[in-house]
Amino acid sequence: MPISVGDKIPDVTIKTIGPDGPEDISTSGIFSGKRVVLFGVPGAFTPGCSNTHMPGFVVKADKVLEKVDTLACMAVNDAFVMRAWQKDQNAQAILMLADGNAELTRALGMEKDASAACMGIRSLRFALIAEDGVVSYVGIDTERGVVDKSSVDTILQHLPS
């Protein structure tokens, strides 16, 4: 079951990229005492993620960050890929989270099996808002190529003004 409104973000350690390479980062450190927007994508550099989903958040990152402490993107990729994608997308305002083993993805109930396309376990396309680690909004897009419930515009509609 995917995480729902009212659920607490599970405490999982994943990776981000630091100045000296991959670094551990815990979800408790990301979410505790903060308002956070997290969006998950099936994969860095994939067409829908690179052409639609990420660009929306890049263009409106300043509007989101006026209302939250952290804007983060997660994918089942390694930290080096996430850093390269961050640079490619000009997404420096977004905290890039590498869930290479899909541990957070599974803990959130957001995994999908893309083995038929030789892509293994991936994340569903989703976005959520959490206040001090408790989910206040979650939107999951299940139709291929559709970015609606997880779009930056939808997230902005669900953030307090």
mmCIF file of C-alpha atoms in Angstrom:
data_model
loop_
_atom_site.group_PDB
_atom_site.id
_atom_site.type_symbol
_atom_site.label_atom_id
_atom_site.label_comp_id
_atom_site.label_asym_id
_atom_site.label_seq_id
_atom_site.Cartn_x
_atom_site.Cartn_y
_atom_site.Cartn_z
ATOM 1 C CA MET A 1 0.000 0.000 0.000
ATOM 2 C CA PRO A 2 1.319 3.442 -0.852
ATOM 3 C CA ILE A 3 1.839 5.889 1.981
ATOM 4 C CA SER A 4 -1.284 7.930 2.757
ATOM 5 C CA VAL A 5 -2.255 11.244 4.302
ATOM 6 C CA GLY A 6 -1.643 11.046 8.047
ATOM 7 C CA ASP A 7 1.121 8.433 7.746
ATOM 8 C CA LYS A 8 4.626 9.127 9.035
ATOM 9 C CA ILE A 9 7.535 9.039 6.587
ATOM 10 C CA PRO A 10 9.535 5.884 7.380
ATOM 11 C CA ASP A 11 13.076 6.335 8.673
ATOM 12 C CA VAL A 12 15.368 5.108 5.900
ATOM 13 C CA THR A 13 18.954 5.999 5.035
ATOM 14 C CA ILE A 14 19.613 6.696 1.371
ATOM 15 C CA LYS A 15 22.268 8.700 -0.503
ATOM 16 C CA THR A 16 22.771 12.207 -1.747
ATOM 17 C CA ILE A 17 25.841 13.659 -3.390
ATOM 18 C CA GLY A 18 28.172 15.838 -1.385
ATOM 19 C CA PRO A 19 31.362 17.669 -2.290
ATOM 20 C CA ASP A 20 33.401 14.487 -1.790
ATOM 21 C CA GLY A 21 30.956 12.044 -3.381
ATOM 22 C CA PRO A 22 27.982 10.023 -2.137
ATOM 23 C CA GLU A 23 26.873 10.692 1.438
ATOM 24 C CA ASP A 24 24.318 8.991 3.652
ATOM 25 C CA ILE A 25 21.212 11.000 4.420
ATOM 26 C CA SER A 26 18.331 9.861 6.597
ATOM 27 C CA THR A 27 14.714 10.653 6.000
ATOM 28 C CA SER A 28 14.411 11.665 9.647
ATOM 29 C CA GLY A 29 17.069 14.319 9.007
ATOM 30 C CA ILE A 30 15.248 15.527 5.910
ATOM 31 C CA PHE A 31 11.714 15.616 7.326
ATOM 32 C CA SER A 32 11.923 16.166 11.110
ATOM 33 C CA GLY A 33 10.685 19.603 12.118
ATOM 34 C CA LYS A 34 10.293 20.750 8.513
ATOM 35 C CA ARG A 35 7.737 21.133 5.766
ATOM 36 C CA VAL A 36 9.038 19.143 2.804
ATOM 37 C CA VAL A 37 7.918 18.466 -0.737
ATOM 38 C CA LEU A 38 9.250 15.185 -2.080
ATOM 39 C CA PHE A 39 8.620 14.056 -5.619
ATOM 40 C CA GLY A 40 9.604 10.681 -6.940
ATOM 41 C CA VAL A 41 10.276 9.772 -10.532
ATOM 42 C CA PRO A 42 10.700 6.446 -12.347
ATOM 43 C CA GLY A 43 14.217 7.388 -13.414
ATOM 44 C CA ALA A 44 16.633 10.217 -14.005
ATOM 45 C CA PHE A 45 17.087 11.099 -17.681
ATOM 46 C CA THR A 46 13.929 9.233 -18.725
ATOM 47 C CA PRO A 47 11.716 11.169 -21.167
ATOM 48 C CA GLY A 48 8.711 12.022 -18.984
ATOM 49 C CA CYS A 49 10.893 12.812 -16.002
ATOM 50 C CA SER A 50 13.348 14.986 -17.930
ATOM 51 C CA ASN A 51 10.909 16.671 -20.305
ATOM 52 C CA THR A 52 7.912 17.281 -18.034
ATOM 53 C CA HIS A 53 8.125 16.385 -14.350
ATOM 54 C CA MET A 54 11.503 17.796 -13.274
ATOM 55 C CA PRO A 55 11.318 20.944 -15.455
ATOM 56 C CA GLY A 56 8.081 22.003 -13.767
ATOM 57 C CA PHE A 57 9.731 21.842 -10.354
ATOM 58 C CA VAL A 58 12.874 23.598 -11.621
ATOM 59 C CA VAL A 59 10.899 26.504 -13.105
ATOM 60 C CA LYS A 60 8.743 26.944 -9.979
ATOM 61 C CA ALA A 61 11.264 25.910 -7.305
ATOM 62 C CA ASP A 62 11.339 29.439 -5.886
ATOM 63 C CA LYS A 63 7.540 29.442 -5.446
ATOM 64 C CA VAL A 64 7.634 26.056 -3.726
ATOM 65 C CA LEU A 65 10.577 27.043 -1.510
ATOM 66 C CA GLU A 66 8.693 30.143 -0.327
ATOM 67 C CA LYS A 67 6.302 27.699 1.377
ATOM 68 C CA VAL A 68 8.528 24.764 2.375
ATOM 69 C CA ASP A 69 11.913 24.158 3.950
ATOM 70 C CA THR A 70 13.070 21.532 1.462
ATOM 71 C CA LEU A 71 12.200 20.523 -2.083
ATOM 72 C CA ALA A 72 13.556 17.055 -2.854
ATOM 73 C CA CYS A 73 13.540 14.658 -5.790
ATOM 74 C CA MET A 74 14.019 10.917 -5.422
ATOM 75 C CA ALA A 75 14.702 8.200 -7.991
ATOM 76 C CA VAL A 76 15.936 4.631 -7.969
ATOM 77 C CA ASN A 77 19.305 5.707 -9.341
ATOM 78 C CA ASP A 78 22.753 6.119 -7.812
ATOM 79 C CA ALA A 79 24.041 9.404 -6.406
ATOM 80 C CA PHE A 80 26.336 10.054 -9.390
ATOM 81 C CA VAL A 81 23.421 9.784 -11.830
ATOM 82 C CA MET A 82 21.303 12.053 -9.640
ATOM 83 C CA ARG A 83 24.095 14.676 -9.552
ATOM 84 C CA ALA A 84 24.508 14.506 -13.335
ATOM 85 C CA TRP A 85 20.744 14.861 -13.794
ATOM 86 C CA GLN A 86 20.664 17.786 -11.357
ATOM 87 C CA LYS A 87 23.320 19.560 -13.442
ATOM 88 C CA ASP A 88 21.597 18.659 -16.730
ATOM 89 C CA GLN A 89 18.259 20.004 -15.474
ATOM 90 C CA ASN A 90 19.699 23.108 -13.740
ATOM 91 C CA ALA A 91 18.055 21.824 -10.558
ATOM 92 C CA GLN A 92 20.490 23.148 -7.948
ATOM 93 C CA ALA A 93 17.613 24.294 -5.695
ATOM 94 C CA ILE A 94 16.373 20.699 -5.431
ATOM 95 C CA LEU A 95 17.824 18.174 -2.986
ATOM 96 C CA MET A 96 18.578 15.076 -5.061
ATOM 97 C CA LEU A 97 18.012 11.758 -3.291
ATOM 98 C CA ALA A 98 19.479 8.550 -4.665
ATOM 99 C CA ASP A 99 17.472 5.489 -3.661
ATOM 100 C CA GLY A 100 19.671 3.068 -5.583
ATOM 101 C CA ASN A 101 18.412 -0.036 -3.786
ATOM 102 C CA ALA A 102 14.768 1.156 -3.767
ATOM 103 C CA GLU A 103 14.687 0.986 0.038
ATOM 104 C CA LEU A 104 12.799 4.252 0.531
ATOM 105 C CA THR A 105 10.682 3.565 -2.537
ATOM 106 C CA ARG A 106 9.560 0.242 -1.026
ATOM 107 C CA ALA A 107 9.088 1.740 2.454
ATOM 108 C CA LEU A 108 6.770 4.354 0.917
ATOM 109 C CA GLY A 109 4.881 1.664 -1.021
ATOM 110 C CA MET A 110 5.789 3.421 -4.276
ATOM 111 C CA GLU A 111 7.632 0.622 -6.073
ATOM 112 C CA LYS A 112 6.754 -0.640 -9.513
ATOM 113 C CA ASP A 113 8.273 -3.530 -11.389
ATOM 114 C CA ALA A 114 9.669 -2.285 -14.693
ATOM 115 C CA SER A 115 11.561 -5.508 -15.397
ATOM 116 C CA ALA A 116 9.668 -6.010 -18.659
ATOM 117 C CA ALA A 117 11.500 -2.916 -19.945
ATOM 118 C CA CYS A 118 14.827 -4.104 -18.425
ATOM 119 C CA MET A 119 14.633 -1.349 -15.796
ATOM 120 C CA GLY A 120 14.103 -3.444 -12.637
ATOM 121 C CA ILE A 121 12.314 -1.955 -9.649
ATOM 122 C CA ARG A 122 11.496 1.720 -10.079
ATOM 123 C CA SER A 123 9.464 4.341 -8.283
ATOM 124 C CA LEU A 124 5.973 5.313 -9.226
ATOM 125 C CA ARG A 125 5.637 8.930 -10.292
ATOM 126 C CA PHE A 126 4.446 10.714 -7.155
ATOM 127 C CA ALA A 127 4.705 13.836 -5.046
ATOM 128 C CA LEU A 128 3.959 14.378 -1.402
ATOM 129 C CA ILE A 129 3.949 17.109 1.176
ATOM 130 C CA ALA A 130 4.977 16.286 4.731
ATOM 131 C CA GLU A 131 4.850 18.410 7.867
ATOM 132 C CA ASP A 132 7.344 17.252 10.500
ATOM 133 C CA GLY A 133 7.448 13.859 8.802
ATOM 134 C CA VAL A 134 3.665 13.380 8.576
ATOM 135 C CA VAL A 135 2.128 13.259 5.095
ATOM 136 C CA SER A 136 -0.449 15.980 4.431
ATOM 137 C CA TYR A 137 -0.800 15.363 0.675
ATOM 138 C CA VAL A 138 0.164 12.543 -1.650
ATOM 139 C CA GLY A 139 -0.514 12.344 -5.376
ATOM 140 C CA ILE A 140 0.376 9.356 -7.523
ATOM 141 C CA ASP A 141 0.287 9.332 -11.320
ATOM 142 C CA THR A 142 -0.204 5.803 -12.605
ATOM 143 C CA GLU A 143 -0.993 6.476 -16.264
ATOM 144 C CA ARG A 144 2.103 6.371 -18.449
ATOM 145 C CA GLY A 145 3.183 9.809 -19.619
ATOM 146 C CA VAL A 146 0.743 11.678 -17.348
ATOM 147 C CA VAL A 147 2.073 14.171 -14.813
ATOM 148 C CA ASP A 148 -0.961 15.510 -12.995
ATOM 149 C CA LYS A 149 -1.372 14.569 -9.328
ATOM 150 C CA SER A 150 2.387 14.863 -8.853
ATOM 151 C CA SER A 151 2.934 18.075 -10.814
ATOM 152 C CA VAL A 152 4.387 21.222 -9.319
ATOM 153 C CA ASP A 153 1.111 23.053 -10.008
ATOM 154 C CA THR A 154 -0.855 20.474 -8.025
ATOM 155 C CA ILE A 155 1.664 20.669 -5.183
ATOM 156 C CA LEU A 156 1.407 24.470 -5.124
ATOM 157 C CA GLN A 157 -2.386 24.184 -4.876
ATOM 158 C CA HIS A 158 -1.991 21.998 -1.766
ATOM 159 C CA LEU A 159 0.541 24.199 0.031
ATOM 160 C CA PRO A 160 -0.713 26.865 2.441
ATOM 161 C CA SER A 161 -0.685 30.372 1.004
#
